mmCIF file of C-alpha atoms in Angstrom:
data_model
loop_
_atom_site.group_PDB
_atom_site.id
_atom_site.type_symbol
_atom_site.label_atom_id
_atom_site.label_comp_id
_atom_site.label_asym_id
_atom_site.label_seq_id
_atom_site.Cartn_x
_atom_site.Cartn_y
_atom_site.Cartn_z
ATOM 1 C CA UNK F 1 -69.516 16.014 9.076
ATOM 2 C CA UNK F 2 -67.959 17.573 5.867
ATOM 3 C CA UNK F 3 -67.028 15.405 3.169
ATOM 4 C CA UNK F 4 -63.886 13.981 2.892
ATOM 5 C CA UNK F 5 -61.920 15.469 -0.130
ATOM 6 C CA UNK F 6 -59.686 13.307 -2.771
ATOM 7 C CA UNK F 7 -55.879 12.586 -1.529
ATOM 8 C CA UNK F 8 -53.079 9.873 -1.790
ATOM 9 C CA UNK F 9 -50.341 8.576 0.041
ATOM 10 C CA UNK F 10 -47.532 6.231 -1.054
ATOM 11 C CA UNK F 11 -45.071 4.155 1.318
ATOM 12 C CA UNK F 12 -42.176 2.121 0.108
ATOM 13 C CA UNK F 13 -41.252 0.039 3.085
ATOM 14 C CA UNK F 14 -38.316 -3.200 2.509
ATOM 15 C CA UNK F 15 -38.953 -6.574 2.599
ATOM 16 C CA UNK F 16 -38.653 -6.821 6.136
ATOM 17 C CA UNK F 17 -40.596 -8.658 8.821
ATOM 18 C CA UNK F 18 -41.346 -5.263 10.369
ATOM 19 C CA UNK F 19 -43.055 -3.998 7.315
ATOM 20 C CA UNK F 20 -46.540 -5.399 7.991
ATOM 21 C CA UNK F 21 -46.458 -3.531 11.489
ATOM 22 C CA UNK F 22 -45.282 -0.061 9.864
ATOM 23 C CA UNK F 23 -47.859 -0.236 7.194
ATOM 24 C CA UNK F 24 -50.673 -0.953 9.610
ATOM 25 C CA UNK F 25 -49.668 2.141 11.830
ATOM 26 C CA UNK F 26 -49.259 4.207 8.673
ATOM 27 C CA UNK F 27 -52.704 3.412 6.976
ATOM 28 C CA UNK F 28 -54.298 4.005 10.553
ATOM 29 C CA UNK F 29 -52.762 7.294 11.293
ATOM 30 C CA UNK F 30 -53.407 8.669 7.356
ATOM 31 C CA UNK F 31 -57.058 7.757 7.601
ATOM 32 C CA UNK F 32 -58.158 9.131 10.777
ATOM 33 C CA UNK F 33 -55.765 11.952 9.943
ATOM 34 C CA UNK F 34 -58.331 12.887 6.910
ATOM 35 C CA UNK F 35 -61.492 12.031 9.493
ATOM 36 C CA UNK F 36 -62.127 8.793 8.190
ATOM 37 C CA UNK F 37 -64.325 6.299 10.804
ATOM 38 C CA UNK F 38 -62.866 3.987 12.784
ATOM 39 C CA UNK F 39 -64.650 1.249 11.767
ATOM 40 C CA UNK F 40 -63.307 1.753 8.034
ATOM 41 C CA UNK F 41 -60.062 2.657 9.315
ATOM 42 C CA UNK F 42 -59.970 -0.861 11.700
ATOM 43 C CA UNK F 43 -60.661 -2.771 8.572
ATOM 44 C CA UNK F 44 -57.974 -0.953 6.042
ATOM 45 C CA UNK F 45 -55.420 -1.387 8.652
ATOM 46 C CA UNK F 46 -56.297 -4.752 8.868
ATOM 47 C CA UNK F 47 -56.492 -5.785 4.932
ATOM 48 C CA UNK F 48 -53.197 -3.745 4.589
ATOM 49 C CA UNK F 49 -51.771 -5.409 7.093
ATOM 50 C CA UNK F 50 -52.469 -9.215 5.210
ATOM 51 C CA UNK F 51 -51.275 -7.887 1.943
ATOM 52 C CA UNK F 52 -48.129 -6.358 2.846
ATOM 53 C CA UNK F 53 -47.610 -9.941 5.071
ATOM 54 C CA UNK F 54 -48.363 -11.787 2.136
ATOM 55 C CA UNK F 55 -45.603 -9.638 -0.250
ATOM 56 C CA UNK F 56 -43.022 -10.041 2.397
ATOM 57 C CA UNK F 57 -43.520 -13.519 2.462
ATOM 58 C CA UNK F 58 -43.398 -14.347 -1.375
ATOM 59 C CA UNK F 59 -41.466 -11.705 -2.853
ATOM 60 C CA UNK F 60 -37.952 -10.512 -2.775
ATOM 61 C CA UNK F 61 -37.961 -7.132 -3.116
ATOM 62 C CA UNK F 62 -39.485 -3.675 -1.570
ATOM 63 C CA UNK F 63 -43.487 -3.652 -1.072
ATOM 64 C CA UNK F 64 -45.043 -0.371 -2.358
ATOM 65 C CA UNK F 65 -48.783 0.322 -0.601
ATOM 66 C CA UNK F 66 -50.775 3.159 -2.361
ATOM 67 C CA UNK F 67 -53.723 4.982 -0.198
ATOM 68 C CA UNK F 68 -56.181 6.428 -2.667
ATOM 69 C CA UNK F 69 -58.848 7.975 -0.576
ATOM 70 C CA UNK F 70 -61.414 10.081 -2.178
ATOM 71 C CA UNK F 71 -65.623 10.467 -0.867
ATOM 72 C CA UNK F 72 -66.992 7.290 -2.123
ATOM 73 C CA UNK F 73 -64.426 4.889 -0.890
ATOM 74 C CA UNK F 74 -60.983 4.106 0.505
ATOM 75 C CA UNK F 75 -58.585 1.838 -2.131
ATOM 76 C CA UNK F 76 -55.468 0.442 -0.936
ATOM 77 C CA UNK F 77 -53.062 -1.369 -3.346
ATOM 78 C CA UNK F 78 -49.776 -3.328 -2.442
ATOM 79 C CA UNK F 79 -47.435 -3.609 -5.107
ATOM 80 C CA UNK F 80 -44.242 -6.653 -5.212
ATOM 81 C CA UNK F 81 -42.209 -7.880 -7.227
ATOM 82 C CA UNK F 82 -43.848 -11.848 -6.968
ATOM 83 C CA UNK F 83 -45.368 -12.202 -10.254
ATOM 84 C CA UNK F 84 -47.741 -14.668 -9.528
ATOM 85 C CA UNK F 85 -51.405 -13.642 -9.222
ATOM 86 C CA UNK F 86 -52.544 -14.751 -5.657
ATOM 87 C CA UNK F 87 -55.897 -16.589 -5.227
ATOM 88 C CA UNK F 88 -58.187 -16.615 -1.665
ATOM 89 C CA UNK F 89 -57.308 -20.196 -0.358
ATOM 90 C CA UNK F 90 -60.437 -22.515 1.158
ATOM 91 C CA UNK F 91 -60.611 -21.137 4.767
ATOM 92 C CA UNK F 92 -60.100 -24.292 7.016
ATOM 93 C CA UNK F 93 -59.383 -24.253 10.709
ATOM 94 C CA UNK F 94 -56.556 -26.984 10.708
ATOM 95 C CA UNK F 95 -53.660 -24.312 8.716
ATOM 96 C CA UNK F 96 -51.963 -21.902 10.095
ATOM 97 C CA UNK F 97 -51.655 -20.071 7.195
ATOM 98 C CA UNK F 98 -53.962 -19.054 4.280
ATOM 99 C CA UNK F 99 -56.474 -16.886 5.769
ATOM 100 C CA UNK F 100 -55.308 -13.215 4.286
ATOM 101 C CA UNK F 101 -56.893 -13.054 1.210
ATOM 102 C CA UNK F 102 -60.189 -14.997 2.387
ATOM 103 C CA UNK F 103 -59.938 -11.820 4.967
ATOM 104 C CA UNK F 104 -59.628 -9.471 1.880
ATOM 105 C CA UNK F 105 -62.476 -11.222 -0.007
ATOM 106 C CA UNK F 106 -65.030 -11.227 3.064
ATOM 107 C CA UNK F 107 -64.334 -7.644 4.154
ATOM 108 C CA UNK F 108 -63.617 -5.660 1.375
ATOM 109 C CA UNK F 109 -66.373 -4.277 -1.006
ATOM 110 C CA UNK F 110 -64.464 -4.853 -3.665
ATOM 111 C CA UNK F 111 -60.868 -6.711 -4.441
ATOM 112 C CA UNK F 112 -58.528 -7.875 -7.362
ATOM 113 C CA UNK F 113 -54.969 -8.394 -8.585
ATOM 114 C CA UNK F 114 -53.213 -7.945 -11.947
ATOM 115 C CA UNK F 115 -50.011 -8.215 -13.235
ATOM 116 C CA UNK F 116 -47.846 -5.050 -14.241
ATOM 117 C CA UNK F 117 -47.076 -5.150 -17.944
ATOM 118 C CA UNK F 118 -43.721 -4.615 -19.937
ATOM 119 C CA UNK F 119 -45.016 -0.965 -20.645
ATOM 120 C CA UNK F 120 -44.934 0.173 -16.771
ATOM 121 C CA UNK F 121 -41.623 0.881 -14.665
ATOM 122 C CA UNK F 122 -41.986 -2.391 -12.770
ATOM 123 C CA UNK F 123 -42.553 -5.229 -15.470
ATOM 124 C CA UNK F 124 -43.208 -8.386 -13.827
ATOM 125 C CA UNK F 125 -44.490 -6.928 -10.687
ATOM 126 C CA UNK F 126 -47.899 -7.553 -9.409
ATOM 127 C CA UNK F 127 -50.571 -5.255 -7.313
ATOM 128 C CA UNK F 128 -52.924 -6.959 -5.164
ATOM 129 C CA UNK F 129 -55.561 -4.072 -3.906
ATOM 130 C CA UNK F 130 -59.111 -3.616 -2.068
ATOM 131 C CA UNK F 131 -61.839 -0.965 -2.061
ATOM 132 C CA UNK F 132 -63.552 -0.082 1.199
ATOM 133 C CA UNK F 133 -66.998 2.040 0.483
ATOM 134 C CA UNK F 134 -67.390 5.274 2.234
ATOM 135 C CA UNK F 135 -71.319 3.849 2.983
ATOM 136 C CA UNK F 136 -69.642 1.971 5.945
ATOM 137 C CA UNK F 137 -69.275 5.148 7.422
#
């Protein structure tokens, strides 16, 4: 199989309960359309859904997803207007919430979060991102 060429896409969604569903399908279509394997695509779809769900729940503005695909990895970032940088919660069986970042931490090859500074077009916003290595392929 030929090595994938670098490419990226951006998706902006309203803060709406349907946003995670739309993000899942968009990420799946984009990655499979660019010949990424199903396992990497499935993981990217799940983790994107978790991050977009968190953004919709904790912010009150639009949510932006940026997907960067290059031969070595796929990196997806989710940007929202809630300034607090999230931490993964301890995973317990008695809670109905709080597993999203635990999944990201467990399944991603790398992940992080950072605030957007006053020098950006959206100061006070944040980005939560993850990366999946092409070695999974």
